[in-house]
Amino acid sequence: MMIDVPTTIMLLLAFTAGTIIALIIKKGKKKPEISQQIEILMAEKESLLSKLSSIDNESNIKVSEIKKQYELLLQEANLQYEKLDKQLKNALDGIIDDSIKKQLAEVEELKKKIKGLEEELEENEEDFSELKKRVKNKDNNIADLQNSLHKEQKESKLLNEELSSVRLELEEKAEELHLRTNSLVFLQEILSAKEITVEDIKTLYLQIDTFEAFIKGHFTELNAFLYEEDKSLEWNGIKGRKGFEEKRKFFIDTFDQWASTKRKSWLDDKTTIAFVGEFSAGKTSIVNRILSQDNPNIPQLPVSTKATTAIPTYIAGGPTISYSFISGDGKRKTIAEETFKKVSKDILDQVKGVSALIKYFVMTYKNANLDGLSILDTPGFNSNDREDKERTIDVINECDALFWVFDVNAGTVNRSSISIIKEKLNKPLYIVINKVDTKSESEVQKVEELIKNTLTDEGLSIQQVIKFSSKAPLDKIMQPIKAVNKLKVRDTFVTDVADDLQKQLNSFDEKLKTVNNSYHQDKKEREELLDKLLDNINKLKDNCEEIKEMPRLKKHFWSSNRYEMSEEEGFFFKELLEKITEEDIKALVNHIGLCLEKVQDTQSEYQSLCNLKAIWQRINSCHEYYKQVSKYFSKL
């Protein structure tokens, strides 16, 4: 049973976040209280102002009415004053009647009215003044509260900034937690993935391993021995040790490609192309168009603003849609589509030692567009990640052609990528200038010339330049892909080894025949020389026998017995001795020398013959062993 660690972490983080937010909110409660007070005061102020305005209007009306009454009274008073003035003059003249008394009474009454109006006006002014004071007090209170509000607003702003910072931090933590959660889930799914156990695959892998031991053991050791024994042997025009090193490298590199293809059933009998290029150049989008033929219902590779193809991914035709990966120990394991879609550079960065878990992904589609074709989508060999780079270079070496994708907006060529292609990737090179619909034709032309000139200066040959975009017809890129020639060496490697061994056998068989003929010729010549030597010896013997018989022993009575011959016999004896010393002995010595030389030649030829037989036998032994280890592949 799996422990739900991510959920526990999420709950703890959520609780912590809630506590922090609650404290911040509690700390900021003063703001709504002050705001409420200000709102109440403002409402009161508005009420007072409204009331004051109403009173003011009423007061103005009353004052206006009082003023009118006052003016009327004044006019009336003026008239009365004028009458009184006349009456006063009359009184001064001694004329006083009841009308004056009446006028005086009216004046008194008028004075009372004026006083009453003045008092009423004063009361209204006092009420108005009181209201103004109250409004002023409210204004002062509001100003104080506004100052407090301003202060609280500053504090609130700081709290909001702090809250925003905490919120941002929480979002980052949540995102990080989400990433780690997905990474843990992905890791669990990878570790629990089931191996595709097929007995035929196990047998195939075992046979490939056996053949690898033969190529890198017996076959390589045989060639090292042959090139050491025969300095005339050459490989691609190179003789000696360097020739052997070139041959060894060729066969081992070719074996690795052949073995990789055999182990990867999705590559067998297929043309394989690789898409490489800078991040965001559009490699995966191009692959998706090839997969879907612009049909949105067909499953595609995930595309995002972040690096998606973090591990080399093979896409090939197959009977069904399937997702799998090759583990670090070479086992093929199946995974769900959802697991595959979780793969991204961010996720894999969380999984340390990913290369020990996943070497590459394999996707198969029931797709007519992939008939006879396998596509490799790569993270790029220009990656800063050493593992990414090594994985990419390793799998690209199995491909028949390289499609280097450039974003037309980039404007530069990565020098590191050029260096890797020159050093490690001897593949036909196609250039894809992508997103050409975002630039004018003249600008695209400038980019094309820049790429061509840069690669030409670096000594790289370009098969074709393809201008492409999301709006371009798909045939624009499918035609060059279909024109790629499959490397035959990956299919013919087993027979190529047989041909090389047979060639060596034939070569040394011819040498054996030549040396054997030479040996038997030398042997024949030696025997002839021996016969001549015997003839010379016999002639010498005969001459010696004849000389031996020429002096005859004669007895003398008066002297010692002695050998004697006639004068004629003496002359003959002398000639015979001269012939022996000057002809027979010289001929004998000469033939002895020739015989000795021929014996040495014969011995040398015999030694060469023995050596060649041993070499031929070693080659033949290796060839027979080859027949055993290659028997399985001849049946495929």
XYZ file of C-alpha atoms in Angstrom:
636
model
C 0.000 0.000 0.000
C 1.374 3.434 -1.022
C 1.829 6.132 1.625
C 0.065 9.336 0.533
C 2.954 11.614 1.515
C 2.003 14.444 -0.895
C -1.524 14.758 0.597
C -0.129 14.969 4.148
C 2.322 17.680 3.097
C -0.480 19.562 1.336
C -2.695 19.505 4.460
C 0.138 20.771 6.685
C 0.958 23.529 4.236
C -2.719 24.515 3.933
C -3.079 24.641 7.753
C 0.028 26.819 8.071
C -1.162 29.136 5.317
C -4.590 29.458 6.948
C -3.050 30.346 10.312
C -0.837 33.042 8.746
C -3.763 34.569 6.844
C -5.996 34.516 9.954
C -3.360 36.405 11.977
C -2.966 38.964 9.217
C -6.742 39.435 8.953
C -7.071 39.739 12.738
C -4.303 42.320 12.767
C -6.154 44.318 10.123
C -9.588 44.430 11.875
C -9.145 48.100 12.936
C -9.639 49.251 9.411
C -13.328 48.261 9.087
C -14.101 49.678 12.628
C -12.595 53.091 11.809
C -14.160 53.053 8.410
C -17.526 52.320 10.030
C -17.096 55.185 12.475
C -16.135 57.519 9.659
C -19.136 56.370 7.665
C -21.439 57.019 10.678
C -19.919 60.472 11.231
C -20.118 61.255 7.557
C -23.772 60.234 7.614
C -24.368 62.436 10.640
C -22.509 65.262 8.948
C -24.599 64.832 5.833
C -27.725 64.826 8.004
C -26.578 67.973 9.817
C -25.603 69.643 6.589
C -28.947 68.725 5.136
C -30.713 70.011 8.231
C -28.531 73.102 8.272
C -29.292 73.651 4.624
C -32.990 73.242 5.355
C -32.807 75.549 8.354
C -30.702 77.927 6.396
C -33.303 77.958 3.650
C -36.083 78.388 6.177
C -34.064 81.052 7.997
C -33.412 82.830 4.752
C -37.128 82.698 3.976
C -38.006 83.902 7.444
C -35.308 86.583 7.384
C -36.545 87.617 3.978
C -40.111 87.756 5.243
C -39.002 89.570 8.427
C -36.926 91.884 6.299
C -39.913 92.626 4.128
C -42.058 93.167 7.212
C -39.278 95.239 8.686
C -39.003 97.293 5.509
C -42.771 97.743 5.453
C -42.698 98.714 9.094
C -39.840 101.097 8.371
C -41.793 102.597 5.525
C -44.794 102.814 7.816
C -42.551 104.218 10.523
C -41.122 106.773 8.106
C -44.613 107.799 7.170
C -45.455 108.022 10.817
C -42.272 109.981 11.418
C -43.258 112.356 8.663
C -46.739 112.748 10.141
C -45.237 113.148 13.579
C -42.796 115.619 12.227
C -45.640 117.707 10.825
C -47.600 117.261 13.977
C -44.515 118.198 15.990
C -44.171 121.353 13.969
C -47.871 122.017 14.560
C -47.361 121.311 18.217
C -44.528 123.726 18.280
C -46.820 126.128 16.668
C -49.325 125.341 19.445
C -51.563 123.022 17.461
C -52.186 119.711 19.382
C -55.172 117.383 18.837
C -56.240 113.798 19.410
C -54.707 112.603 16.158
C -51.263 113.199 17.588
C -52.013 111.084 20.567
C -53.289 108.407 18.288
C -50.127 108.636 16.185
C -47.962 108.344 19.214
C -49.815 105.230 20.289
C -49.300 103.719 16.815
C -45.629 104.568 16.979
C -45.312 102.765 20.273
C -47.080 99.766 18.836
C -44.787 99.878 15.822
C -41.717 99.969 18.036
C -42.914 96.862 19.835
C -43.364 95.013 16.548
C -39.912 96.073 15.372
C -38.380 94.899 18.623
C -40.224 91.581 18.370
C -38.945 91.101 14.847
C -35.426 91.974 15.934
C -35.598 89.461 18.778
C -36.954 86.754 16.454
C -34.150 87.523 13.974
C -31.548 87.264 16.746
C -32.968 83.865 17.840
C -32.750 82.554 14.270
C -29.173 83.798 14.008
C -28.288 82.054 17.295
C -29.853 78.775 16.118
C -28.004 79.089 12.818
C -24.725 79.831 14.637
C -25.252 76.816 16.939
C -25.824 74.595 13.952
C -22.647 75.909 12.317
C -20.699 75.147 15.483
C -22.075 71.617 15.540
C -21.134 71.123 11.880
C -17.665 72.503 12.559
C -17.248 70.062 15.465
C -18.350 67.248 13.191
C -15.815 68.404 10.587
C -13.106 68.368 13.232
C -14.149 64.872 14.320
C -14.212 63.727 10.723
C -10.753 65.229 10.105
C -9.404 63.365 13.142
C -10.990 60.177 11.969
C -9.711 60.748 8.449
C -6.194 61.134 9.845
C -6.691 57.906 11.728
C -8.101 56.337 8.585
C -5.086 57.526 6.561
C -2.787 56.038 9.155
C -4.737 52.802 9.172
C -4.768 52.791 5.376
C -0.960 52.943 5.392
C -0.862 50.083 7.835
C -3.446 48.261 5.752
C -1.343 48.782 2.632
C 1.644 47.291 4.400
C -0.530 44.406 5.569
C -1.817 43.914 2.030
C 1.736 43.915 0.681
C 2.725 41.424 3.365
C -0.355 39.359 2.562
C 0.474 39.489 -1.157
C 4.026 38.376 -0.417
C 2.741 35.525 1.735
C 0.170 34.640 -0.917
C 2.875 34.641 -3.620
C 5.108 32.520 -1.426
C 2.214 30.150 -0.770
C 1.499 29.925 -4.492
C 5.168 29.132 -5.158
C 5.151 26.558 -2.371
C 1.905 25.119 -3.700
C 3.372 24.922 -7.201
C 6.551 23.345 -5.844
C 4.464 20.912 -3.802
C 2.345 20.124 -6.848
C 5.524 19.504 -8.841
C 6.965 17.286 -6.136
C 3.677 15.463 -5.802
C 3.582 14.787 -9.528
C 7.246 13.765 -9.388
C 6.544 11.295 -6.574
C 3.510 9.912 -8.385
C 5.518 9.665 -11.620
C 8.371 7.930 -9.780
C 5.970 5.474 -8.156
C 4.401 4.682 -11.519
C 7.813 4.189 -13.131
C 9.070 1.956 -10.316
C 5.893 -0.125 -10.416
C 5.824 -0.390 -14.238
C 5.482 -3.948 -15.516
C 8.168 -5.462 -17.688
C 7.163 -6.653 -21.140
C 8.252 -10.258 -20.743
C 8.314 -12.062 -24.056
C 10.340 -15.245 -24.321
C 11.375 -14.455 -27.896
C 12.780 -11.095 -26.757
C 14.810 -12.765 -24.011
C 16.206 -15.243 -26.519
C 16.986 -12.437 -28.963
C 18.806 -10.412 -26.294
C 20.803 -13.477 -25.230
C 21.834 -14.195 -28.828
C 22.812 -10.555 -29.379
C 24.948 -10.653 -26.228
C 26.624 -13.844 -27.459
C 27.289 -12.303 -30.863
C 28.654 -9.171 -29.179
C 31.115 -11.310 -27.218
C 32.212 -12.886 -30.499
C 32.665 -9.548 -32.333
C 34.471 -7.787 -29.518
C 36.398 -10.940 -28.545
C 37.287 -13.604 -31.114
C 36.761 -11.475 -34.217
C 38.693 -8.461 -32.923
C 41.525 -10.617 -31.550
C 41.784 -12.445 -34.876
C 42.163 -9.175 -36.794
C 44.730 -7.855 -34.320
C 46.742 -11.054 -34.887
C 46.378 -10.918 -38.680
C 47.461 -7.287 -38.985
C 50.428 -8.014 -36.740
C 51.450 -11.069 -38.763
C 50.883 -9.584 -42.202
C 52.037 -5.976 -42.532
C 50.625 -5.807 -46.055
C 47.026 -6.048 -44.824
C 45.117 -2.770 -45.088
C 41.731 -1.239 -44.302
C 40.494 1.634 -46.436
C 44.020 2.114 -47.730
C 45.593 2.172 -44.253
C 48.139 -0.538 -43.417
C 49.517 -1.951 -40.207
C 48.376 -1.091 -36.728
C 46.432 2.001 -37.807
C 44.596 -0.062 -40.394
C 43.591 -2.547 -37.693
C 42.393 0.254 -35.385
C 40.219 1.688 -38.181
C 38.765 -1.716 -38.941
C 38.131 -2.490 -35.278
C 36.356 0.842 -34.795
C 34.209 0.284 -37.887
C 33.035 -3.173 -36.861
C 32.408 -2.307 -33.213
C 30.527 0.905 -34.060
C 28.519 -0.888 -36.723
C 27.771 -3.737 -34.328
C 26.477 -1.263 -31.750
C 24.116 0.214 -34.344
C 23.039 -3.203 -35.566
C 22.533 -4.558 -32.026
C 20.627 -1.464 -30.972
C 18.314 -1.855 -33.957
C 17.808 -5.550 -33.275
C 17.034 -4.935 -29.614
C 14.601 -2.174 -30.582
C 11.937 -4.008 -32.532
C 10.281 -0.692 -33.345
C 13.406 0.266 -35.359
C 13.940 -3.016 -37.181
C 13.387 -2.709 -40.937
C 12.504 0.986 -40.559
C 14.091 4.208 -41.745
C 14.932 6.205 -38.614
C 15.265 9.983 -38.501
C 16.098 12.252 -35.569
C 14.860 15.773 -34.878
C 17.327 17.938 -32.951
C 17.588 21.649 -32.236
C 17.366 24.376 -29.639
C 14.600 24.481 -27.028
C 11.382 26.046 -28.437
C 12.580 25.629 -32.031
C 9.402 23.606 -32.651
C 10.720 20.028 -32.941
C 7.838 18.415 -31.063
C 5.219 20.461 -32.929
C 6.624 19.216 -36.249
C 6.579 15.620 -34.978
C 2.946 16.060 -33.901
C 1.956 17.236 -37.370
C 3.611 14.182 -38.894
C 1.796 11.945 -36.416
C -1.617 13.507 -36.815
C -1.498 14.673 -40.433
C -3.366 17.669 -38.945
C -6.083 15.409 -37.523
C -6.760 16.653 -33.942
C -8.265 13.292 -32.905
C -4.957 11.449 -33.187
C -2.889 11.322 -29.921
C 0.114 13.633 -29.930
C 3.182 14.417 -27.868
C 2.718 16.998 -25.078
C 3.780 20.544 -26.004
C 4.216 23.436 -23.551
C 6.203 26.616 -22.970
C 8.671 24.576 -20.933
C 11.058 21.886 -22.115
C 8.918 18.831 -22.887
C 11.156 16.242 -24.531
C 13.410 15.754 -21.536
C 14.298 12.176 -22.534
C 14.822 10.850 -26.081
C 11.495 9.559 -27.375
C 10.971 7.089 -30.222
C 7.728 7.282 -32.171
C 7.066 4.390 -34.539
C 4.257 2.610 -36.326
C 2.679 -0.356 -34.599
C -0.484 -2.463 -34.355
C -1.805 -0.436 -31.383
C -1.172 2.737 -29.405
C 1.303 1.904 -26.645
C 3.623 3.720 -24.249
C 6.732 2.167 -22.762
C 10.270 2.976 -21.674
C 13.620 1.241 -21.623
C 15.042 1.027 -18.107
C 18.670 1.487 -17.161
C 19.212 -2.285 -17.182
C 17.787 -2.597 -20.708
C 14.326 -3.902 -19.825
C 11.276 -2.638 -21.689
C 8.417 -1.682 -19.386
C 4.906 -0.523 -20.187
C 3.298 2.632 -18.761
C -0.061 4.395 -19.073
C -0.608 7.357 -21.362
C -1.219 9.566 -18.285
C 2.201 8.630 -16.911
C 3.901 9.528 -20.169
C 2.126 12.898 -20.323
C 3.524 13.809 -16.906
C 7.028 13.795 -18.306
C 8.678 17.215 -18.424
C 12.066 18.687 -17.647
C 10.701 20.102 -14.352
C 9.348 16.732 -13.242
C 12.516 14.870 -14.144
C 14.690 17.444 -12.385
C 12.999 16.316 -9.180
C 13.927 12.675 -9.890
C 17.652 12.335 -9.296
C 19.495 9.692 -11.280
C 16.803 9.539 -13.938
C 19.222 7.947 -16.431
C 19.409 4.912 -14.150
C 15.624 4.572 -14.409
C 14.824 5.629 -17.980
C 17.112 5.531 -21.024
C 14.406 6.498 -23.515
C 10.672 6.332 -24.148
C 8.978 4.330 -26.890
C 5.580 5.187 -28.372
C 3.861 3.154 -31.053
C 0.866 4.308 -33.083
C -1.426 2.583 -35.509
C -0.659 5.258 -38.044
C -0.201 4.858 -41.805
C 2.118 7.885 -41.798
C 4.646 5.870 -39.787
C 4.774 2.842 -42.079
C 8.455 1.989 -42.487
C 9.398 5.036 -40.424
C 10.619 5.675 -36.889
C 11.002 9.228 -35.569
C 13.252 10.249 -32.702
C 12.351 13.396 -30.764
C 15.304 14.583 -28.660
C 16.018 17.020 -25.810
C 18.928 18.365 -27.877
C 22.635 17.599 -27.759
C 23.303 21.250 -26.942
C 21.697 20.764 -23.525
C 23.581 22.003 -20.461
C 22.643 18.734 -18.811
C 25.462 16.231 -19.449
C 23.125 13.238 -19.144
C 20.710 14.765 -21.681
C 23.566 15.312 -24.095
C 25.026 11.814 -23.755
C 21.632 10.100 -24.080
C 20.852 12.150 -27.174
C 24.183 11.465 -28.891
C 23.876 7.754 -28.099
C 20.492 7.294 -29.766
C 21.129 9.667 -32.685
C 23.946 7.382 -33.820
C 21.293 4.793 -34.684
C 19.509 7.126 -37.107
C 19.742 7.296 -40.866
C 19.499 11.094 -41.074
C 19.523 14.169 -38.870
C 16.917 16.950 -39.148
C 18.267 20.057 -37.413
C 15.391 22.442 -36.581
C 16.078 26.200 -36.362
C 13.660 28.875 -35.158
C 13.768 31.571 -37.836
C 13.587 34.164 -35.050
C 16.731 32.904 -33.276
C 19.188 34.339 -35.785
C 22.219 32.331 -34.582
C 23.770 28.870 -34.987
C 24.836 27.045 -31.822
C 28.600 26.409 -32.067
C 28.488 23.630 -29.496
C 25.991 21.733 -31.656
C 28.225 22.147 -34.716
C 31.176 20.753 -32.771
C 29.221 17.660 -31.666
C 27.900 16.967 -35.176
C 31.403 17.199 -36.634
C 32.987 15.052 -33.939
C 30.426 12.350 -33.256
C 27.615 12.319 -35.825
C 28.517 11.301 -39.342
C 24.942 11.464 -40.645
C 23.213 13.066 -43.662
C 22.170 16.513 -42.426
C 18.901 18.267 -43.266
C 18.190 21.827 -42.101
C 14.623 22.800 -41.135
C 14.011 26.558 -40.791
C 10.800 26.626 -38.763
C 8.155 29.347 -38.161
C 8.911 31.064 -41.481
C 5.390 32.531 -41.461
C 6.524 34.944 -38.717
C 9.090 36.664 -40.968
C 9.154 38.280 -44.369
C 10.572 36.298 -47.291
C 13.668 38.505 -47.425
C 14.336 37.991 -43.695
C 13.929 34.216 -44.054
C 16.402 34.301 -46.937
C 18.965 36.097 -44.757
C 18.605 33.442 -42.042
C 19.028 30.667 -44.620
C 22.206 32.272 -45.986
C 23.578 32.696 -42.438
C 23.023 29.006 -41.628
C 24.436 27.799 -44.952
C 27.535 29.987 -44.720
C 28.210 29.034 -41.094
C 27.910 25.287 -41.691
C 29.900 25.451 -44.946
C 32.706 27.299 -43.161
C 32.707 24.510 -40.560
C 32.990 21.862 -43.283
C 29.475 20.429 -42.814
C 27.561 19.257 -45.864
C 23.818 19.984 -46.085
C 21.509 17.614 -47.934
C 18.612 20.065 -48.142
C 17.179 23.213 -46.530
C 13.464 22.955 -45.680
C 11.421 26.089 -44.917
C 8.504 25.121 -42.692
C 5.749 26.505 -40.453
C 2.479 25.489 -38.841
C 0.705 26.782 -41.956
C 2.971 25.084 -44.520
C 1.747 21.943 -46.342
C 2.905 18.802 -44.556
C 4.410 17.430 -47.779
C 6.998 20.182 -47.445
C 8.735 18.058 -44.818
C 7.360 14.586 -45.559
C 8.933 14.450 -49.037
C 12.511 14.931 -47.727
C 11.834 12.398 -44.957
C 10.615 9.780 -47.436
C 13.699 10.442 -49.578
C 16.104 9.467 -46.745
C 18.094 6.344 -47.578
C 18.150 3.681 -44.921
C 21.640 2.631 -43.826
C 21.950 -0.921 -45.160
C 24.824 -1.758 -42.861
C 22.372 -2.117 -39.960
C 20.592 -4.901 -41.851
C 23.624 -6.585 -43.443
C 26.067 -6.506 -40.523
C 25.872 -10.242 -39.776
C 26.590 -11.182 -43.381
C 29.243 -8.442 -43.591
C 31.162 -10.213 -40.824
C 30.827 -13.509 -42.683
C 32.029 -11.875 -45.897
C 35.053 -10.419 -44.110
C 35.980 -13.792 -42.614
C 35.475 -15.518 -45.947
C 37.590 -12.875 -47.623
C 40.369 -13.511 -45.106
C 40.046 -17.260 -45.630
C 40.201 -16.857 -49.392
C 43.155 -14.482 -49.133
C 45.170 -16.829 -46.934
C 44.044 -19.827 -48.967
C 45.620 -18.178 -52.031
C 48.734 -17.422 -50.021
C 48.813 -21.034 -48.872
C 48.630 -22.257 -52.452
C 51.370 -19.860 -53.536
C 53.696 -20.763 -50.660
C 52.887 -24.455 -51.038
C 53.754 -24.332 -54.763
C 56.930 -22.430 -53.964
C 57.826 -24.951 -51.294
C 57.355 -27.915 -53.581
C 59.296 -26.146 -56.356
C 62.149 -25.494 -53.942
C 61.945 -29.080 -52.777
C 62.156 -30.299 -56.376
C 65.071 -27.989 -57.134
C 66.802 -29.152 -53.968
C 66.419 -32.765 -55.033
C 67.794 -31.935 -58.460
C 70.765 -30.217 -56.863
C 71.313 -33.249 -54.647
C 71.305 -35.454 -57.712
C 73.878 -33.243 -59.381
C 75.905 -33.209 -56.209
C 75.898 -37.014 -56.207
C 76.954 -37.013 -59.849
C 79.883 -34.722 -58.984
C 80.829 -36.923 -56.058
C 80.663 -40.011 -58.227
C 82.769 -38.335 -60.915
C 85.308 -37.329 -58.307
C 85.243 -40.826 -56.933
C 85.766 -42.302 -60.406
C 88.632 -39.951 -61.147
C 90.173 -40.694 -57.784
C 89.806 -44.427 -58.410
C 91.465 -43.999 -61.781
C 94.363 -42.015 -60.299
C 94.616 -44.588 -57.578
C 95.173 -47.320 -60.142
C 97.757 -45.431 -62.241
C 100.935 -45.688 -60.051
C 102.100 -49.313 -59.998
C 104.293 -50.798 -57.213
C 107.548 -52.216 -58.619
C 110.152 -54.216 -56.700
C 113.882 -53.488 -57.114
C 116.682 -55.782 -56.085
C 119.247 -53.127 -55.419
C 116.884 -50.449 -54.113
C 113.624 -49.954 -52.254
C 110.331 -50.861 -53.832
C 108.435 -47.864 -55.319
C 105.428 -46.794 -57.381
C 106.289 -46.006 -60.950
C 104.531 -44.904 -64.136
C 105.451 -44.084 -67.665
C 105.982 -40.595 -68.909
C 102.703 -40.764 -70.786
C 100.982 -42.011 -67.684
C 102.547 -39.161 -65.708
C 101.154 -36.571 -68.068
C 97.697 -38.183 -67.833
C 98.006 -38.404 -64.041
C 98.805 -34.712 -63.877
C 95.834 -33.749 -66.111
C 93.499 -35.895 -64.091
C 94.642 -34.238 -60.843
C 94.200 -30.816 -62.386
C 90.675 -31.767 -63.484
C 89.854 -32.981 -60.011
C 91.177 -29.860 -58.294
C 89.980 -27.306 -60.830
C 86.675 -28.804 -61.985
C 85.393 -31.603 -59.853
C 86.127 -30.071 -56.451
C 84.860 -26.620 -57.504
C 81.681 -28.149 -58.960
C 81.263 -30.179 -55.789
C 81.728 -27.145 -53.538
C 79.356 -25.086 -55.700
C 76.632 -27.709 -55.622
C 77.051 -28.174 -51.911
C 76.541 -24.400 -51.490
C 73.489 -24.451 -53.760
C 72.094 -27.384 -51.873
C 72.596 -25.654 -48.551
C 70.876 -22.488 -49.867
C 68.022 -24.491 -51.289
C 67.664 -26.372 -48.021
C 67.403 -23.044 -46.198
C 64.890 -21.787 -48.758
C 62.917 -24.959 -48.431
C 62.974 -24.720 -44.649
C 61.854 -21.073 -44.837
C 59.072 -21.940 -47.269
C 58.072 -24.843 -45.071
C 57.988 -22.550 -42.014
C 55.910 -20.006 -43.955
C 53.635 -22.808 -45.069
C 53.223 -23.992 -41.489
C 52.550 -20.430 -40.291
C 50.011 -19.823 -43.040
C 48.318 -23.106 -42.260
C 48.135 -22.074 -38.595
C 46.729 -18.662 -39.572
C 44.270 -20.205 -41.980
C 43.266 -22.673 -39.323
C 42.714 -19.813 -36.857
C 40.607 -17.904 -39.371
C 38.667 -21.041 -40.196
C 38.140 -21.766 -36.514
C 36.800 -18.214 -36.036
C 34.604 -18.663 -39.109
C 33.188 -21.917 -37.762
C 32.478 -20.260 -34.423
C 30.816 -17.399 -36.301
C 28.504 -19.889 -37.973
C 27.381 -21.086 -34.562
C 26.768 -17.649 -33.006
C 25.094 -16.240 -36.140
C 22.824 -19.220 -36.822
C 19.954 -17.606 -34.879
C 20.044 -14.408 -36.958
C 20.126 -16.254 -40.278
C 16.668 -17.613 -39.387
C 15.169 -14.158 -38.748
